PDB file of C-alpha atoms in Angstrom:
ATOM      1  CA  UNK B   1      28.909  -0.942  14.147  1.00 77.00           C
ATOM      2  CA  UNK B   2      30.100   1.583  11.553  1.00 88.00           C
ATOM      3  CA  UNK B   3      27.569   2.621   8.934  1.00 95.00           C
ATOM      4  CA  UNK B   4      28.613   2.413   5.288  1.00 98.00           C
ATOM      5  CA  UNK B   5      27.012   3.370   1.993  1.00 98.00           C
ATOM      6  CA  UNK B   6      27.494   0.859  -0.813  1.00 98.00           C
ATOM      7  CA  UNK B   7      26.849   1.916  -4.403  1.00 98.00           C
ATOM      8  CA  UNK B   8      25.151  -1.204  -5.708  1.00 98.00           C
ATOM      9  CA  UNK B   9      24.212  -1.577  -9.359  1.00 98.00           C
ATOM     10  CA  UNK B  10      23.486  -5.279  -8.999  1.00 98.00           C
ATOM     11  CA  UNK B  11      26.480  -6.184 -11.159  1.00 98.00           C
ATOM     12  CA  UNK B  12      29.387  -8.482 -10.366  1.00 98.00           C
ATOM     13  CA  UNK B  13      31.840  -5.867  -9.098  1.00 98.00           C
ATOM     14  CA  UNK B  14      29.431  -3.919  -6.905  1.00 98.00           C
ATOM     15  CA  UNK B  15      28.030  -7.129  -5.411  1.00 98.00           C
ATOM     16  CA  UNK B  16      31.466  -8.442  -4.481  1.00 98.00           C
ATOM     17  CA  UNK B  17      32.254  -5.014  -3.011  1.00 98.00           C
ATOM     18  CA  UNK B  18      29.064  -5.087  -0.920  1.00 98.00           C
ATOM     19  CA  UNK B  19      29.919  -8.576   0.290  1.00 98.00           C
ATOM     20  CA  UNK B  20      33.401  -7.434   1.317  1.00 98.00           C
ATOM     21  CA  UNK B  21      31.901  -4.494   3.205  1.00 98.00           C
ATOM     22  CA  UNK B  22      29.471  -6.773   5.002  1.00 98.00           C
ATOM     23  CA  UNK B  23      32.250  -9.220   5.890  1.00 98.00           C
ATOM     24  CA  UNK B  24      34.169  -6.291   7.398  1.00 97.00           C
ATOM     25  CA  UNK B  25      31.316  -5.806   9.847  1.00 97.00           C
ATOM     26  CA  UNK B  26      29.705  -2.648   8.491  1.00 97.00           C
ATOM     27  CA  UNK B  27      26.044  -1.728   8.750  1.00 97.00           C
ATOM     28  CA  UNK B  28      25.190  -1.315   5.069  1.00 98.00           C
ATOM     29  CA  UNK B  29      22.884   1.128   3.347  1.00 98.00           C
ATOM     30  CA  UNK B  30      22.574   0.330  -0.366  1.00 98.00           C
ATOM     31  CA  UNK B  31      22.247   2.983  -3.062  1.00 98.00           C
ATOM     32  CA  UNK B  32      21.005   2.135  -6.550  1.00 98.00           C
ATOM     33  CA  UNK B  33      20.970   4.789  -9.275  1.00 98.00           C
ATOM     34  CA  UNK B  34      18.989   4.494 -12.492  1.00 97.00           C
ATOM     35  CA  UNK B  35      20.236   6.892 -15.142  1.00 97.00           C
ATOM     36  CA  UNK B  36      18.558   5.708 -18.342  1.00 95.00           C
ATOM     37  CA  UNK B  37      20.780   2.725 -19.073  1.00 96.00           C
ATOM     38  CA  UNK B  38      19.416   0.059 -21.442  1.00 95.00           C
ATOM     39  CA  UNK B  39      19.045  -2.662 -18.821  1.00 97.00           C
ATOM     40  CA  UNK B  40      17.769  -0.468 -15.988  1.00 97.00           C
ATOM     41  CA  UNK B  41      14.831  -2.725 -15.115  1.00 97.00           C
ATOM     42  CA  UNK B  42      16.973  -5.853 -14.996  1.00 98.00           C
ATOM     43  CA  UNK B  43      19.615  -4.107 -12.908  1.00 98.00           C
ATOM     44  CA  UNK B  44      16.959  -2.985 -10.433  1.00 98.00           C
ATOM     45  CA  UNK B  45      15.792  -6.594 -10.105  1.00 98.00           C
ATOM     46  CA  UNK B  46      19.385  -7.678  -9.473  1.00 98.00           C
ATOM     47  CA  UNK B  47      19.860  -4.921  -6.902  1.00 98.00           C
ATOM     48  CA  UNK B  48      16.827  -5.998  -4.900  1.00 98.00           C
ATOM     49  CA  UNK B  49      17.817  -9.685  -5.068  1.00 98.00           C
ATOM     50  CA  UNK B  50      21.381  -8.983  -3.951  1.00 98.00           C
ATOM     51  CA  UNK B  51      20.138  -6.820  -1.070  1.00 98.00           C
ATOM     52  CA  UNK B  52      17.782  -9.603   0.002  1.00 98.00           C
ATOM     53  CA  UNK B  53      20.596 -12.161  -0.148  1.00 98.00           C
ATOM     54  CA  UNK B  54      22.945  -9.969   1.887  1.00 98.00           C
ATOM     55  CA  UNK B  55      20.268  -8.924   4.367  1.00 98.00           C
ATOM     56  CA  UNK B  56      20.475  -5.221   3.459  1.00 98.00           C
ATOM     57  CA  UNK B  57      17.196  -3.607   4.458  1.00 97.00           C
ATOM     58  CA  UNK B  58      18.206   0.070   4.274  1.00 98.00           C
ATOM     59  CA  UNK B  59      17.939   0.813   0.557  1.00 98.00           C
ATOM     60  CA  UNK B  60      17.627   3.931  -1.552  1.00 98.00           C
ATOM     61  CA  UNK B  61      16.787   4.022  -5.268  1.00 98.00           C
ATOM     62  CA  UNK B  62      17.466   7.279  -7.116  1.00 98.00           C
ATOM     63  CA  UNK B  63      16.411   8.004 -10.682  1.00 97.00           C
ATOM     64  CA  UNK B  64      18.272  10.676 -12.645  1.00 96.00           C
ATOM     65  CA  UNK B  65      17.402  11.550 -16.225  1.00 91.00           C
ATOM     66  CA  UNK B  66      19.933  14.172 -17.148  1.00 95.00           C
ATOM     67  CA  UNK B  67      22.641  11.755 -18.280  1.00 95.00           C
ATOM     68  CA  UNK B  68      20.243  10.420 -20.908  1.00 94.00           C
ATOM     69  CA  UNK B  69      19.408  13.978 -21.945  1.00 94.00           C
ATOM     70  CA  UNK B  70      23.109  14.679 -22.439  1.00 94.00           C
ATOM     71  CA  UNK B  71      23.663  11.460 -24.424  1.00 94.00           C
ATOM     72  CA  UNK B  72      27.196  10.628 -25.490  1.00 94.00           C
ATOM     73  CA  UNK B  73      26.984   6.901 -24.783  1.00 95.00           C
ATOM     74  CA  UNK B  74      25.653   3.820 -26.552  1.00 94.00           C
ATOM     75  CA  UNK B  75      24.591   2.580 -23.123  1.00 94.00           C
ATOM     76  CA  UNK B  76      21.985   5.342 -23.070  1.00 95.00           C
ATOM     77  CA  UNK B  77      20.851   4.929 -26.700  1.00 93.00           C
ATOM     78  CA  UNK B  78      19.277   1.550 -27.584  1.00 89.00           C
ATOM     79  CA  UNK B  79      19.681   2.288 -31.303  1.00 90.00           C
ATOM     80  CA  UNK B  80      23.453   2.732 -31.081  1.00 90.00           C
ATOM     81  CA  UNK B  81      25.720  -0.307 -31.602  1.00 88.00           C
ATOM     82  CA  UNK B  82      27.618  -1.652 -28.627  1.00 85.00           C
ATOM     83  CA  UNK B  83      31.101  -3.108 -29.099  1.00 74.00           C
ATOM     84  CA  UNK B  84      31.524  -6.863 -28.993  1.00 75.00           C
ATOM     85  CA  UNK B  85      34.496  -8.317 -27.197  1.00 66.00           C
ATOM     86  CA  UNK B  86      36.544  -6.887 -24.353  1.00 58.00           C
ATOM     87  CA  UNK B  87      39.781  -5.067 -25.046  1.00 61.00           C
ATOM     88  CA  UNK B  88      40.916  -2.597 -22.365  1.00 52.00           C
ATOM     89  CA  UNK B  89      43.773  -1.550 -24.656  1.00 57.00           C
ATOM     90  CA  UNK B  90      41.654  -0.481 -27.621  1.00 64.00           C
ATOM     91  CA  UNK B  91      42.328   3.071 -28.763  1.00 69.00           C
ATOM     92  CA  UNK B  92      39.922   5.701 -27.481  1.00 77.00           C
ATOM     93  CA  UNK B  93      36.950   5.234 -25.197  1.00 86.00           C
ATOM     94  CA  UNK B  94      34.442   2.439 -25.826  1.00 87.00           C
ATOM     95  CA  UNK B  95      30.942   3.514 -26.942  1.00 90.00           C
ATOM     96  CA  UNK B  96      29.557   2.116 -23.663  1.00 91.00           C
ATOM     97  CA  UNK B  97      31.349   4.783 -21.609  1.00 92.00           C
ATOM     98  CA  UNK B  98      28.871   7.160 -19.934  1.00 95.00           C
ATOM     99  CA  UNK B  99      30.521  10.563 -19.428  1.00 96.00           C
ATOM    100  CA  UNK B 100      31.184  11.244 -15.731  1.00 96.00           C
ATOM    101  CA  UNK B 101      28.763   8.555 -14.574  1.00 96.00           C
ATOM    102  CA  UNK B 102      30.804   7.442 -11.581  1.00 97.00           C
ATOM    103  CA  UNK B 103      31.388  10.995 -10.405  1.00 97.00           C
ATOM    104  CA  UNK B 104      27.655  11.634 -10.450  1.00 97.00           C
ATOM    105  CA  UNK B 105      26.883   8.378  -8.620  1.00 98.00           C
ATOM    106  CA  UNK B 106      29.519   8.900  -5.959  1.00 98.00           C
ATOM    107  CA  UNK B 107      28.509  12.466  -5.182  1.00 98.00           C
ATOM    108  CA  UNK B 108      24.931  11.227  -4.748  1.00 98.00           C
ATOM    109  CA  UNK B 109      26.299   8.594  -2.376  1.00 98.00           C
ATOM    110  CA  UNK B 110      28.264  11.306  -0.558  1.00 98.00           C
ATOM    111  CA  UNK B 111      25.096  13.337  -0.037  1.00 97.00           C
ATOM    112  CA  UNK B 112      23.348  10.343   1.520  1.00 97.00           C
ATOM    113  CA  UNK B 113      26.441   9.516   3.562  1.00 97.00           C
ATOM    114  CA  UNK B 114      26.429  13.039   4.999  1.00 97.00           C
ATOM    115  CA  UNK B 115      22.784  12.703   6.047  1.00 96.00           C
ATOM    116  CA  UNK B 116      23.307   9.253   7.564  1.00 96.00           C
ATOM    117  CA  UNK B 117      26.665  10.200   9.130  1.00 96.00           C
ATOM    118  CA  UNK B 118      28.161   7.196   7.338  1.00 97.00           C
ATOM    119  CA  UNK B 119      31.873   6.677   7.807  1.00 97.00           C
ATOM    120  CA  UNK B 120      32.587   5.134   4.419  1.00 98.00           C
ATOM    121  CA  UNK B 121      31.327   4.795   0.855  1.00 98.00           C
ATOM    122  CA  UNK B 122      32.004   1.533  -0.956  1.00 98.00           C
ATOM    123  CA  UNK B 123      32.112   1.321  -4.739  1.00 98.00           C
ATOM    124  CA  UNK B 124      33.177  -1.397  -7.196  1.00 97.00           C
ATOM    125  CA  UNK B 125      35.573   0.659  -9.302  1.00 97.00           C
ATOM    126  CA  UNK B 126      38.002  -1.523 -11.280  1.00 96.00           C
ATOM    127  CA  UNK B 127      40.966  -0.049 -13.139  1.00 93.00           C
ATOM    128  CA  UNK B 128      43.305  -2.912 -13.964  1.00 78.00           C
ATOM    129  CA  UNK B 129      40.894  -5.190 -15.828  1.00 67.00           C
ATOM    130  CA  UNK B 130      38.068  -3.074 -17.198  1.00 68.00           C
ATOM    131  CA  UNK B 131      36.812  -1.405 -20.362  1.00 74.00           C
ATOM    132  CA  UNK B 132      39.199   1.509 -19.954  1.00 82.00           C
ATOM    133  CA  UNK B 133      36.772   4.013 -18.444  1.00 91.00           C
ATOM    134  CA  UNK B 134      38.606   7.105 -17.122  1.00 93.00           C
ATOM    135  CA  UNK B 135      36.288   7.389 -14.110  1.00 95.00           C
ATOM    136  CA  UNK B 136      37.471   4.002 -12.837  1.00 95.00           C
ATOM    137  CA  UNK B 137      41.083   5.093 -12.329  1.00 95.00           C
ATOM    138  CA  UNK B 138      42.849   5.284  -8.974  1.00 96.00           C
ATOM    139  CA  UNK B 139      43.750   8.946  -9.515  1.00 96.00           C
ATOM    140  CA  UNK B 140      40.070   9.771 -10.057  1.00 96.00           C
ATOM    141  CA  UNK B 141      39.114   7.864  -6.923  1.00 97.00           C
ATOM    142  CA  UNK B 142      41.732   9.708  -4.851  1.00 98.00           C
ATOM    143  CA  UNK B 143      40.686  13.132  -6.128  1.00 98.00           C
ATOM    144  CA  UNK B 144      37.011  12.390  -5.554  1.00 97.00           C
ATOM    145  CA  UNK B 145      37.591  11.326  -1.966  1.00 98.00           C
ATOM    146  CA  UNK B 146      39.309  14.657  -1.316  1.00 98.00           C
ATOM    147  CA  UNK B 147      36.538  16.616  -3.046  1.00 98.00           C
ATOM    148  CA  UNK B 148      33.851  14.860  -0.994  1.00 97.00           C
ATOM    149  CA  UNK B 149      35.662  15.756   2.219  1.00 96.00           C
ATOM    150  CA  UNK B 150      36.023  19.398   1.170  1.00 97.00           C
ATOM    151  CA  UNK B 151      32.295  19.710   0.466  1.00 96.00           C
ATOM    152  CA  UNK B 152      31.161  17.814   3.531  1.00 94.00           C
ATOM    153  CA  UNK B 153      29.415  19.203   6.608  1.00 92.00           C
ATOM    154  CA  UNK B 154      32.179  19.980   9.109  1.00 92.00           C
ATOM    155  CA  UNK B 155      30.158  18.342  11.886  1.00 92.00           C
ATOM    156  CA  UNK B 156      29.818  15.066   9.957  1.00 90.00           C
ATOM    157  CA  UNK B 157      32.542  12.461   9.478  1.00 91.00           C
ATOM    158  CA  UNK B 158      34.410  12.728   6.194  1.00 95.00           C
ATOM    159  CA  UNK B 159      33.626   9.354   4.608  1.00 97.00           C
ATOM    160  CA  UNK B 160      36.455   7.300   3.206  1.00 98.00           C
ATOM    161  CA  UNK B 161      35.957   6.032  -0.336  1.00 98.00           C
ATOM    162  CA  UNK B 162      36.537   2.283  -0.279  1.00 98.00           C
ATOM    163  CA  UNK B 163      37.338   0.624  -3.624  1.00 98.00           C
ATOM    164  CA  UNK B 164      38.675  -2.823  -2.689  1.00 98.00           C
ATOM    165  CA  UNK B 165      38.604  -4.157  -6.257  1.00 98.00           C
ATOM    166  CA  UNK B 166      40.298  -1.294  -8.056  1.00 97.00           C
ATOM    167  CA  UNK B 167      43.591  -3.111  -8.620  1.00 96.00           C
ATOM    168  CA  UNK B 168      42.239  -6.619  -9.124  1.00 96.00           C
ATOM    169  CA  UNK B 169      41.784  -8.647 -12.290  1.00 95.00           C
ATOM    170  CA  UNK B 170      38.296  -9.871 -13.116  1.00 95.00           C
ATOM    171  CA  UNK B 171      39.370 -13.431 -12.272  1.00 96.00           C
ATOM    172  CA  UNK B 172      40.601 -12.282  -8.869  1.00 97.00           C
ATOM    173  CA  UNK B 173      37.285 -10.503  -8.284  1.00 97.00           C
ATOM    174  CA  UNK B 174      35.366 -13.681  -9.086  1.00 98.00           C
ATOM    175  CA  UNK B 175      37.616 -15.710  -6.774  1.00 98.00           C
ATOM    176  CA  UNK B 176      37.141 -13.180  -3.988  1.00 98.00           C
ATOM    177  CA  UNK B 177      33.375 -13.252  -4.431  1.00 98.00           C
ATOM    178  CA  UNK B 178      33.227 -17.021  -4.405  1.00 98.00           C
ATOM    179  CA  UNK B 179      35.424 -17.231  -1.308  1.00 98.00           C
ATOM    180  CA  UNK B 180      33.111 -14.839   0.565  1.00 98.00           C
ATOM    181  CA  UNK B 181      29.898 -16.478  -0.638  1.00 98.00           C
ATOM    182  CA  UNK B 182      28.767 -13.426  -2.612  1.00 98.00           C
ATOM    183  CA  UNK B 183      25.346 -13.968  -4.247  1.00 98.00           C
ATOM    184  CA  UNK B 184      26.774 -13.959  -7.776  1.00 98.00           C
ATOM    185  CA  UNK B 185      23.785 -15.883  -9.099  1.00 98.00           C
ATOM    186  CA  UNK B 186      21.636 -12.784  -8.585  1.00 98.00           C
ATOM    187  CA  UNK B 187      23.949 -10.355 -10.395  1.00 98.00           C
ATOM    188  CA  UNK B 188      23.549  -8.876 -13.873  1.00 98.00           C
ATOM    189  CA  UNK B 189      26.327  -7.485 -16.056  1.00 97.00           C
ATOM    190  CA  UNK B 190      24.983  -7.561 -19.623  1.00 96.00           C
ATOM    191  CA  UNK B 191      24.728  -4.166 -21.306  1.00 95.00           C
ATOM    192  CA  UNK B 192      21.991  -4.977 -23.777  1.00 93.00           C
ATOM    193  CA  UNK B 193      19.783  -7.924 -22.756  1.00 94.00           C
ATOM    194  CA  UNK B 194      17.436  -8.417 -19.810  1.00 94.00           C
ATOM    195  CA  UNK B 195      16.318 -12.059 -20.047  1.00 95.00           C
ATOM    196  CA  UNK B 196      19.394 -13.999 -21.152  1.00 96.00           C
ATOM    197  CA  UNK B 197      22.776 -12.272 -21.072  1.00 97.00           C
ATOM    198  CA  UNK B 198      24.029 -11.715 -24.625  1.00 95.00           C
ATOM    199  CA  UNK B 199      27.528 -13.103 -24.013  1.00 94.00           C
ATOM    200  CA  UNK B 200      29.117 -10.834 -26.619  1.00 93.00           C
ATOM    201  CA  UNK B 201      29.058  -7.245 -25.278  1.00 92.00           C
ATOM    202  CA  UNK B 202      32.293  -6.169 -23.622  1.00 88.00           C
ATOM    203  CA  UNK B 203      30.771  -6.401 -20.151  1.00 92.00           C
ATOM    204  CA  UNK B 204      29.655 -10.000 -20.722  1.00 94.00           C
ATOM    205  CA  UNK B 205      33.030 -10.876 -22.223  1.00 92.00           C
ATOM    206  CA  UNK B 206      34.931  -9.440 -19.266  1.00 92.00           C
ATOM    207  CA  UNK B 207      32.673 -11.330 -16.888  1.00 95.00           C
ATOM    208  CA  UNK B 208      33.003 -14.620 -18.774  1.00 95.00           C
ATOM    209  CA  UNK B 209      36.774 -14.227 -18.955  1.00 94.00           C
ATOM    210  CA  UNK B 210      36.808 -13.621 -15.206  1.00 96.00           C
ATOM    211  CA  UNK B 211      34.910 -16.788 -14.407  1.00 97.00           C
ATOM    212  CA  UNK B 212      37.062 -18.765 -16.850  1.00 97.00           C
ATOM    213  CA  UNK B 213      40.229 -17.358 -15.274  1.00 97.00           C
ATOM    214  CA  UNK B 214      38.926 -18.309 -11.837  1.00 97.00           C
ATOM    215  CA  UNK B 215      38.149 -21.831 -13.030  1.00 97.00           C
ATOM    216  CA  UNK B 216      34.474 -21.404 -12.209  1.00 97.00           C
ATOM    217  CA  UNK B 217      31.163 -21.491 -14.057  1.00 96.00           C
ATOM    218  CA  UNK B 218      29.080 -18.347 -14.289  1.00 97.00           C
ATOM    219  CA  UNK B 219      25.672 -19.023 -12.683  1.00 97.00           C
ATOM    220  CA  UNK B 220      23.950 -16.382 -14.857  1.00 96.00           C
ATOM    221  CA  UNK B 221      22.155 -17.718 -17.995  1.00 94.00           C
ATOM    222  CA  UNK B 222      23.463 -16.671 -21.412  1.00 96.00           C
ATOM    223  CA  UNK B 223      21.796 -16.830 -24.798  1.00 93.00           C
ATOM    224  CA  UNK B 224      24.751 -18.907 -26.068  1.00 77.00           C
ATOM    225  CA  UNK B 225      25.148 -20.912 -22.886  1.00 69.00           C
ATOM    226  CA  UNK B 226      27.920 -18.697 -21.565  1.00 67.00           C
ATOM    227  CA  UNK B 227      30.553 -20.275 -23.768  1.00 60.00           C
ATOM    228  CA  UNK B 228      31.612 -17.176 -25.706  1.00 50.00           C
ATOM    229  CA  UNK B 229      35.411 -16.926 -25.786  1.00 49.00           C
ATOM    230  CA  UNK B 230      36.953 -13.810 -24.277  1.00 44.00           C
ATOM    231  CA  UNK B 231      38.090 -11.528 -27.047  1.00 40.00           C
ATOM    232  CA  UNK B 232      40.639  -8.785 -27.144  1.00 37.00           C
TER     233      UNK B 232
END
């Protein structure tokens, strides 16, 4: 059985990605990175619950503080306003973008993959239906896979970077997760709340639009009942 690293935040996309990797027959090792985000505690709870549901026992939690020290994102500053509504075509980057977050997370995963001799790294990058983050693009993913191989131990396998959701809409991601029995009830996507999802931040709006597009009800509780219309 091939060993695979899955970068697992505990959100919708990473959980569906982990479920796909498991369905493909991989032996999963789950990596969770805390970098000072507002809902770090709630995401950690989701990570552990998703791992339990998927039977992933090999887990690694890494805490990095330097992204918070750098700043540059409302996701790292609880006093900064977060945008409401989801519009991937808005001009400029959304305030929730964390500079080079995915590059940092994936190089951490690559380091662990090298130690474990893992053959692949799985990550829930989404380009087609997202908030417009530059580090979710296919060209970034392709370049990063090459960079990981160039920096890898020559005696270790060069891990492939698996991003099965990168070209999917949020509705298609929800449908895929439901079809595979992904533990979506344990996931957390809200950027600013930890008890009831706010329903209005762009992450909540994208998620709600995805479930609506899939003709399904979101099992996660919202402060407004999960009825917020998708905006954009």
